[in-house]
Amino acid sequence: MLNFDPSWRLMSPGKIAGGVINDLTGLIRRVAGQHGNRQHIIEHYKGYFADAANRPHHHSSSLSWAETDLDTYMGEAGENAALFIEAFYDAGEALQNLHEGIVVPDVLMINHVLNTHDAGYEVNPPQLVARRGSYGGI
C-alpha cells in the first residue's frame, strides 16, 4: 500500500492521464506471458483493480473474459488516479512475493509510463507523490 493524502481514498484527486491505462495493460499482458497460466496473472491484477474501482471480483470463465473484465475494472479504477496507481503497484509487489522469479514492472518503469503521459504522479515507495500542477488539479 502506498502512502498518499488520505482524502484521495474517499474523493478522487482526478482521473488517471490518458494513455496510462493502455500502457499498463500492455505490461500486465507481458507479465502474464511469463506464467504457464496467463489467466491466473490477469485475475491477480483484476482483483486489485476491482478493489480500486469498488467492485466485487469474480473469477472469469476464460482468459478472454478475464482480459475484458480487467479492461473494465482498470477503466473504472482510472477515475481515481491515486487508487489506480496504487492498485498497479501493489499487484506487482504481491505477485513477486507469490511467484519467485517473475518479472514485474519496477518503480522506474511505472514512473516512466506516468511521466510519458504527464500523469502528475511519481511512485517513490512507500509514497505516491503528486507533482505541483499535476493532472487533476492537485
Coordinates of C-alpha atoms in Angstrom, one line a residue:
M1 CA 0.0 0.0 0.0
L2 CA 1.3 3.4 -0.9
N3 CA 1.1 6.4 1.3
F4 CA -0.7 9.5 0.0
D5 CA -3.2 12.1 1.0
P6 CA -5.9 10.0 2.9
S7 CA -8.7 12.1 1.4
W8 CA -7.8 10.7 -2.0
R9 CA -9.2 7.3 -0.9
L10 CA -12.6 8.8 -0.5
M11 CA -12.6 11.6 -3.1
S12 CA -10.7 11.3 -6.3
P13 CA -7.9 13.8 -6.9
G14 CA -8.6 13.3 -10.6
K15 CA -8.6 10.8 -13.4
I16 CA -5.5 8.9 -14.5
A17 CA -3.9 10.6 -17.5
G18 CA -4.9 9.3 -20.9
G19 CA -2.6 6.6 -22.3
V20 CA -1.5 5.3 -18.9
I21 CA -4.2 2.6 -18.9
N22 CA -3.2 1.3 -22.3
D23 CA 0.5 1.2 -21.5
L24 CA 0.0 -0.6 -18.2
T25 CA -2.4 -3.1 -19.7
G26 CA 0.3 -4.0 -22.2
L27 CA 2.7 -4.5 -19.4
I28 CA 0.3 -6.7 -17.5
R29 CA -0.1 -8.9 -20.6
R30 CA 3.7 -9.2 -20.8
V31 CA 3.9 -10.2 -17.2
A32 CA 1.1 -12.8 -17.8
G33 CA 3.2 -14.3 -20.7
Q34 CA 5.8 -15.4 -18.2
H35 CA 3.4 -17.7 -16.4
G36 CA 2.1 -21.0 -17.6
N37 CA -1.4 -19.9 -16.8
R38 CA -1.9 -16.4 -18.2
Q39 CA -5.4 -16.2 -16.8
H40 CA -4.0 -16.6 -13.3
I41 CA -1.9 -13.5 -13.7
I42 CA -4.7 -11.5 -15.3
E43 CA -7.1 -12.5 -12.4
H44 CA -4.4 -11.4 -9.9
Y45 CA -4.2 -7.9 -11.4
K46 CA -8.0 -7.8 -12.0
G47 CA -8.6 -8.3 -8.2
Y48 CA -6.5 -5.3 -7.3
F49 CA -8.3 -3.1 -9.9
A50 CA -11.7 -4.3 -8.9
D51 CA -10.9 -3.3 -5.3
A52 CA -9.7 0.2 -6.5
A53 CA -13.0 0.5 -8.5
N54 CA -15.0 -0.6 -5.5
R55 CA -16.3 -3.6 -7.5
P56 CA -16.6 -7.3 -6.5
H57 CA -14.0 -9.6 -8.1
H58 CA -15.3 -12.8 -9.6
H59 CA -13.2 -15.3 -11.4
S60 CA -13.8 -15.2 -15.1
S61 CA -14.7 -18.3 -17.1
S62 CA -11.9 -17.8 -19.7
L63 CA -8.8 -15.8 -20.4
S64 CA -10.7 -13.7 -22.9
W65 CA -13.4 -12.7 -20.3
A66 CA -10.7 -12.1 -17.7
E67 CA -8.9 -9.7 -20.0
T68 CA -12.3 -7.9 -20.8
D69 CA -13.1 -7.7 -17.1
L70 CA -9.6 -6.4 -16.4
D71 CA -10.0 -3.7 -19.0
T72 CA -13.4 -2.7 -17.4
Y73 CA -12.0 -2.5 -13.9
M74 CA -8.9 -0.6 -15.0
G75 CA -11.1 2.0 -16.7
E76 CA -13.3 2.3 -13.6
A77 CA -10.3 2.5 -11.3
G78 CA -8.8 5.2 -13.5
E79 CA -11.5 7.6 -12.2
N80 CA -9.2 7.9 -9.2
A81 CA -5.6 8.2 -10.3
A82 CA -4.1 7.6 -6.8
L83 CA -6.1 4.4 -6.3
F84 CA -5.3 3.3 -9.8
I85 CA -1.6 3.7 -9.4
E86 CA -1.6 2.0 -6.0
A87 CA -3.5 -1.0 -7.4
F88 CA -1.0 -1.5 -10.2
Y89 CA 2.0 -1.1 -7.8
D90 CA 0.5 -3.3 -5.1
A91 CA -0.5 -6.0 -7.6
G92 CA 3.1 -6.2 -8.9
E93 CA 4.6 -6.3 -5.4
A94 CA 2.3 -9.1 -4.3
L95 CA 2.9 -11.1 -7.5
Q96 CA 6.6 -11.0 -7.0
N97 CA 6.1 -12.3 -3.4
L98 CA 3.8 -15.1 -4.7
H99 CA 5.9 -16.2 -7.7
E100 CA 9.7 -16.2 -7.3
G101 CA 11.4 -15.1 -10.4
I102 CA 8.5 -13.4 -12.1
V103 CA 9.5 -10.0 -13.5
V104 CA 7.0 -7.2 -13.0
P105 CA 7.3 -3.5 -13.8
D106 CA 9.6 -1.8 -11.3
V107 CA 9.2 1.7 -9.9
L108 CA 11.4 3.1 -12.7
M109 CA 9.2 1.6 -15.4
I110 CA 6.0 2.7 -13.6
N111 CA 7.3 6.2 -13.3
H112 CA 8.4 6.2 -16.9
V113 CA 4.8 5.4 -18.0
L114 CA 3.4 8.1 -15.7
N115 CA 5.9 10.7 -16.9
T116 CA 5.4 9.8 -20.6
H117 CA 1.7 10.7 -20.2
D118 CA 2.3 13.6 -17.9
A119 CA 0.2 11.9 -15.2
G120 CA 1.4 14.2 -12.5
Y121 CA 2.4 11.5 -10.0
E122 CA 5.5 9.7 -9.1
V123 CA 5.9 6.4 -7.1
N124 CA 8.6 6.8 -4.5
P125 CA 7.9 3.8 -2.2
P126 CA 6.3 3.9 0.2
Q127 CA 5.0 7.3 -1.1
L128 CA 2.8 8.3 -4.0
V129 CA 3.9 11.8 -4.7
A130 CA 1.8 14.4 -6.6
R131 CA 3.8 16.9 -8.6
R132 CA 2.8 20.6 -8.4
G133 CA 0.3 21.5 -11.2
S134 CA -0.2 17.8 -11.8
Y135 CA -3.1 16.1 -13.6
G136 CA -6.4 16.5 -11.8
G137 CA -5.6 20.0 -10.5
I138 CA -3.6 18.8 -7.5

